mmCIF file of C-alpha atoms in Angstrom:
data_model
loop_
_atom_site.group_PDB
_atom_site.id
_atom_site.type_symbol
_atom_site.label_atom_id
_atom_site.label_comp_id
_atom_site.label_asym_id
_atom_site.label_seq_id
_atom_site.Cartn_x
_atom_site.Cartn_y
_atom_site.Cartn_z
ATOM 1 C CA UNK A 1 -9.239 -9.322 -14.565
ATOM 2 C CA UNK A 2 -6.109 -8.989 -12.970
ATOM 3 C CA UNK A 3 -6.050 -6.660 -10.065
ATOM 4 C CA UNK A 4 -2.737 -4.896 -11.175
ATOM 5 C CA UNK A 5 -4.417 -4.176 -14.677
ATOM 6 C CA UNK A 6 -7.381 -2.677 -12.822
ATOM 7 C CA UNK A 7 -5.206 -0.556 -10.497
ATOM 8 C CA UNK A 8 -3.209 0.629 -13.513
ATOM 9 C CA UNK A 9 -6.404 1.550 -15.438
ATOM 10 C CA UNK A 10 -7.832 3.175 -12.524
ATOM 11 C CA UNK A 11 -4.481 5.405 -12.239
ATOM 12 C CA UNK A 12 -4.855 5.983 -16.150
ATOM 13 C CA UNK A 13 -8.335 7.525 -15.669
ATOM 14 C CA UNK A 14 -7.211 9.663 -12.821
ATOM 15 C CA UNK A 15 -4.115 10.896 -14.781
ATOM 16 C CA UNK A 16 -6.450 11.482 -17.738
ATOM 17 C CA UNK A 17 -9.195 13.425 -15.613
ATOM 18 C CA UNK A 18 -6.523 15.623 -14.362
ATOM 19 C CA UNK A 19 -4.935 16.285 -17.698
ATOM 20 C CA UNK A 20 -8.365 17.363 -19.224
ATOM 21 C CA UNK A 21 -9.002 19.437 -15.944
ATOM 22 C CA UNK A 22 -5.646 21.376 -15.935
ATOM 23 C CA UNK A 23 -4.611 21.383 -19.500
ATOM 24 C CA UNK A 24 -7.685 21.114 -21.835
ATOM 25 C CA UNK A 25 -9.957 23.612 -20.415
ATOM 26 C CA UNK A 26 -11.093 24.691 -23.848
ATOM 27 C CA UNK A 27 -12.224 21.263 -24.646
ATOM 28 C CA UNK A 28 -14.080 21.183 -21.296
ATOM 29 C CA UNK A 29 -15.847 24.566 -22.072
ATOM 30 C CA UNK A 30 -16.792 23.243 -25.608
ATOM 31 C CA UNK A 31 -18.275 20.161 -23.919
ATOM 32 C CA UNK A 32 -20.425 22.522 -21.547
ATOM 33 C CA UNK A 33 -21.492 24.619 -24.156
ATOM 34 C CA UNK A 34 -22.550 21.575 -26.148
ATOM 35 C CA UNK A 35 -24.408 20.170 -23.389
ATOM 36 C CA UNK A 36 -26.253 23.223 -22.769
ATOM 37 C CA UNK A 37 -27.786 23.084 -26.297
ATOM 38 C CA UNK A 38 -29.155 19.517 -25.504
ATOM 39 C CA UNK A 39 -32.668 18.779 -23.932
ATOM 40 C CA UNK A 40 -32.847 18.857 -20.000
ATOM 41 C CA UNK A 41 -33.112 15.032 -19.818
ATOM 42 C CA UNK A 42 -29.760 14.699 -21.650
ATOM 43 C CA UNK A 43 -28.197 17.321 -18.964
ATOM 44 C CA UNK A 44 -29.816 15.310 -16.279
ATOM 45 C CA UNK A 45 -28.216 11.883 -17.544
ATOM 46 C CA UNK A 46 -24.701 13.448 -18.115
ATOM 47 C CA UNK A 47 -24.682 15.024 -14.528
ATOM 48 C CA UNK A 48 -25.896 11.775 -13.013
ATOM 49 C CA UNK A 49 -23.286 9.644 -14.878
ATOM 50 C CA UNK A 50 -20.677 12.339 -14.004
ATOM 51 C CA UNK A 51 -21.730 12.161 -10.210
ATOM 52 C CA UNK A 52 -21.503 8.303 -10.264
ATOM 53 C CA UNK A 53 -17.944 8.138 -11.865
ATOM 54 C CA UNK A 54 -16.466 11.163 -10.058
ATOM 55 C CA UNK A 55 -15.151 9.183 -7.147
ATOM 56 C CA UNK A 56 -12.831 7.027 -9.148
ATOM 57 C CA UNK A 57 -11.018 10.179 -10.330
ATOM 58 C CA UNK A 58 -10.737 11.655 -7.065
ATOM 59 C CA UNK A 59 -12.169 15.115 -8.238
ATOM 60 C CA UNK A 60 -13.928 16.547 -5.414
ATOM 61 C CA UNK A 61 -17.801 16.833 -5.628
ATOM 62 C CA UNK A 62 -17.927 20.583 -5.191
ATOM 63 C CA UNK A 63 -16.577 20.993 -8.852
ATOM 64 C CA UNK A 64 -19.390 18.623 -10.026
ATOM 65 C CA UNK A 65 -21.945 20.458 -8.106
ATOM 66 C CA UNK A 66 -20.888 23.892 -9.347
ATOM 67 C CA UNK A 67 -20.993 22.551 -13.096
ATOM 68 C CA UNK A 68 -24.370 21.284 -12.357
ATOM 69 C CA UNK A 69 -25.500 24.550 -11.277
ATOM 70 C CA UNK A 70 -24.652 26.170 -14.481
ATOM 71 C CA UNK A 71 -26.945 23.928 -16.605
ATOM 72 C CA UNK A 72 -29.637 22.295 -13.984
ATOM 73 C CA UNK A 73 -32.200 23.644 -11.734
ATOM 74 C CA UNK A 74 -31.207 23.611 -8.047
ATOM 75 C CA UNK A 75 -33.515 21.005 -6.584
ATOM 76 C CA UNK A 76 -32.866 18.104 -9.499
ATOM 77 C CA UNK A 77 -29.048 19.029 -9.322
ATOM 78 C CA UNK A 78 -29.216 18.355 -5.635
ATOM 79 C CA UNK A 79 -30.993 14.926 -6.095
ATOM 80 C CA UNK A 80 -28.954 13.797 -8.766
ATOM 81 C CA UNK A 81 -25.571 14.766 -6.913
ATOM 82 C CA UNK A 82 -26.740 12.949 -3.961
ATOM 83 C CA UNK A 83 -27.764 9.693 -6.097
ATOM 84 C CA UNK A 84 -24.260 10.206 -7.660
ATOM 85 C CA UNK A 85 -22.451 10.690 -4.282
ATOM 86 C CA UNK A 86 -24.070 7.434 -3.065
ATOM 87 C CA UNK A 87 -23.267 5.469 -5.890
ATOM 88 C CA UNK A 88 -19.857 6.447 -6.164
ATOM 89 C CA UNK A 89 -19.025 5.998 -2.461
ATOM 90 C CA UNK A 90 -20.433 2.335 -2.687
ATOM 91 C CA UNK A 91 -18.300 1.754 -5.624
ATOM 92 C CA UNK A 92 -15.125 3.276 -4.024
ATOM 93 C CA UNK A 93 -15.867 1.178 -0.992
ATOM 94 C CA UNK A 94 -16.051 -1.860 -2.723
ATOM 95 C CA UNK A 95 -13.233 -1.065 -5.147
ATOM 96 C CA UNK A 96 -10.908 -0.682 -2.328
ATOM 97 C CA UNK A 97 -11.854 -4.089 -0.929
ATOM 98 C CA UNK A 98 -11.387 -5.573 -4.441
ATOM 99 C CA UNK A 99 -7.718 -4.140 -5.005
ATOM 100 C CA UNK A 100 -6.880 -5.176 -1.648
ATOM 101 C CA UNK A 101 -5.861 -1.788 -0.498
ATOM 102 C CA UNK A 102 -6.164 -3.107 3.254
ATOM 103 C CA UNK A 103 -3.349 -5.427 2.849
ATOM 104 C CA UNK A 104 -1.215 -2.548 1.417
ATOM 105 C CA UNK A 105 -2.121 0.021 3.995
ATOM 106 C CA UNK A 106 -1.566 -2.518 6.787
ATOM 107 C CA UNK A 107 1.948 -3.505 5.586
ATOM 108 C CA UNK A 108 2.998 -0.098 5.031
ATOM 109 C CA UNK A 109 1.387 1.752 8.024
ATOM 110 C CA UNK A 110 0.407 -1.000 10.410
ATOM 111 C CA UNK A 111 0.653 1.193 13.707
ATOM 112 C CA UNK A 112 -1.502 3.952 12.162
ATOM 113 C CA UNK A 113 -3.881 1.575 10.510
ATOM 114 C CA UNK A 114 -4.333 -0.266 14.047
ATOM 115 C CA UNK A 115 -5.145 3.195 15.545
ATOM 116 C CA UNK A 116 -7.467 4.287 12.870
ATOM 117 C CA UNK A 117 -9.203 0.882 13.187
ATOM 118 C CA UNK A 118 -9.751 1.328 16.878
ATOM 119 C CA UNK A 119 -10.956 4.891 16.443
ATOM 120 C CA UNK A 120 -13.454 3.900 13.595
ATOM 121 C CA UNK A 121 -14.718 0.848 15.558
ATOM 122 C CA UNK A 122 -15.572 3.061 18.618
ATOM 123 C CA UNK A 123 -17.157 5.875 16.448
ATOM 124 C CA UNK A 124 -17.985 4.827 12.868
ATOM 125 C CA UNK A 125 -21.143 6.760 12.148
ATOM 126 C CA UNK A 126 -19.985 10.247 13.839
ATOM 127 C CA UNK A 127 -16.665 9.995 12.154
ATOM 128 C CA UNK A 128 -18.182 9.192 8.725
ATOM 129 C CA UNK A 129 -20.746 12.159 8.978
ATOM 130 C CA UNK A 130 -18.016 14.471 10.187
ATOM 131 C CA UNK A 131 -15.710 13.383 7.398
ATOM 132 C CA UNK A 132 -18.554 13.738 4.869
ATOM 133 C CA UNK A 133 -19.606 16.866 6.076
ATOM 134 C CA UNK A 134 -16.447 18.846 6.187
ATOM 135 C CA UNK A 135 -15.348 20.590 3.093
ATOM 136 C CA UNK A 136 -11.798 20.471 3.222
ATOM 137 C CA UNK A 137 -11.698 16.460 4.028
ATOM 138 C CA UNK A 138 -11.775 14.303 0.789
ATOM 139 C CA UNK A 139 -14.704 12.038 1.256
ATOM 140 C CA UNK A 140 -13.322 9.832 -1.570
ATOM 141 C CA UNK A 141 -10.364 9.135 0.611
ATOM 142 C CA UNK A 142 -12.574 8.089 3.552
ATOM 143 C CA UNK A 143 -14.533 5.929 1.225
ATOM 144 C CA UNK A 144 -11.177 4.031 0.312
ATOM 145 C CA UNK A 145 -10.117 3.809 3.886
ATOM 146 C CA UNK A 146 -13.514 2.565 5.102
ATOM 147 C CA UNK A 147 -13.578 0.038 2.210
ATOM 148 C CA UNK A 148 -10.107 -1.064 2.966
ATOM 149 C CA UNK A 149 -10.878 -1.269 6.751
ATOM 150 C CA UNK A 150 -13.944 -3.090 6.206
ATOM 151 C CA UNK A 151 -16.258 -0.667 8.001
ATOM 152 C CA UNK A 152 -19.998 -1.702 8.167
ATOM 153 C CA UNK A 153 -21.449 -0.683 4.721
ATOM 154 C CA UNK A 154 -24.633 0.337 6.107
ATOM 155 C CA UNK A 155 -23.243 2.636 8.745
ATOM 156 C CA UNK A 156 -20.700 4.001 6.117
ATOM 157 C CA UNK A 157 -23.594 4.850 3.639
ATOM 158 C CA UNK A 158 -25.718 6.406 6.009
ATOM 159 C CA UNK A 159 -22.837 8.399 7.446
ATOM 160 C CA UNK A 160 -22.014 9.654 3.987
ATOM 161 C CA UNK A 161 -25.648 10.224 3.267
ATOM 162 C CA UNK A 162 -26.227 12.703 6.284
ATOM 163 C CA UNK A 163 -22.829 14.412 6.078
ATOM 164 C CA UNK A 164 -22.899 14.898 2.321
ATOM 165 C CA UNK A 165 -26.663 15.744 2.064
ATOM 166 C CA UNK A 166 -26.161 18.748 4.492
ATOM 167 C CA UNK A 167 -22.890 20.034 2.732
ATOM 168 C CA UNK A 168 -24.276 19.413 -0.881
ATOM 169 C CA UNK A 169 -27.492 21.316 0.388
ATOM 170 C CA UNK A 170 -25.493 24.276 1.410
ATOM 171 C CA UNK A 171 -23.602 24.254 -1.727
ATOM 172 C CA UNK A 172 -26.570 23.599 -4.216
ATOM 173 C CA UNK A 173 -28.854 26.052 -2.728
ATOM 174 C CA UNK A 174 -26.801 28.931 -1.034
ATOM 175 C CA UNK A 175 -24.144 28.435 -4.057
ATOM 176 C CA UNK A 176 -26.531 29.039 -6.686
ATOM 177 C CA UNK A 177 -27.646 32.172 -5.006
ATOM 178 C CA UNK A 178 -23.892 33.272 -4.838
ATOM 179 C CA UNK A 179 -23.299 32.343 -8.288
ATOM 180 C CA UNK A 180 -26.351 34.425 -9.536
ATOM 181 C CA UNK A 181 -25.402 37.477 -7.467
ATOM 182 C CA UNK A 182 -21.791 37.393 -9.025
ATOM 183 C CA UNK A 183 -23.314 36.957 -12.419
ATOM 184 C CA UNK A 184 -25.882 39.413 -12.369
ATOM 185 C CA UNK A 185 -24.618 41.981 -9.970
ATOM 186 C CA UNK A 186 -20.896 42.140 -9.931
ATOM 187 C CA UNK A 187 -20.249 41.183 -13.401
ATOM 188 C CA UNK A 188 -23.260 43.227 -14.789
ATOM 189 C CA UNK A 189 -24.629 40.565 -17.099
#
């Protein structure tokens, strides 16, 4: 398939996801309530699929985690989100390479890319772990950059796993308690 068509389809998926997120909240709520009435195995499958595809839409994993905490037990949600993060990260890594984003970035930002490449070569694992751990750094962007710069895939995935497993554990296991506290204590439900 032509890389230009793939790129345009990817942009269309991102724009569609943002459209539903910002302008079709009722449709999203309807989908969540429909899913709540389905067996747990369906919810697991949908959550896993969303986790695996999420990276292509550039939607932060935090939103998927909080969505999962609404309709899944914490431990299975954590395991499924980590599988989704790893699959999504690997897909984004190879997708960036397939689209030839390295060529684009090197043409447009040659000096910055050279500096980034030098820094990454010296400290691949610590940088990927740190970037994956901190909540305000978009992990998907780092996946695209590592893929386009051809960072060692094993180090990359290990770093993503370590960083994301810590931050996702905090979101899932502490976040679930905070959500329940807000619902039961503050809202009186």
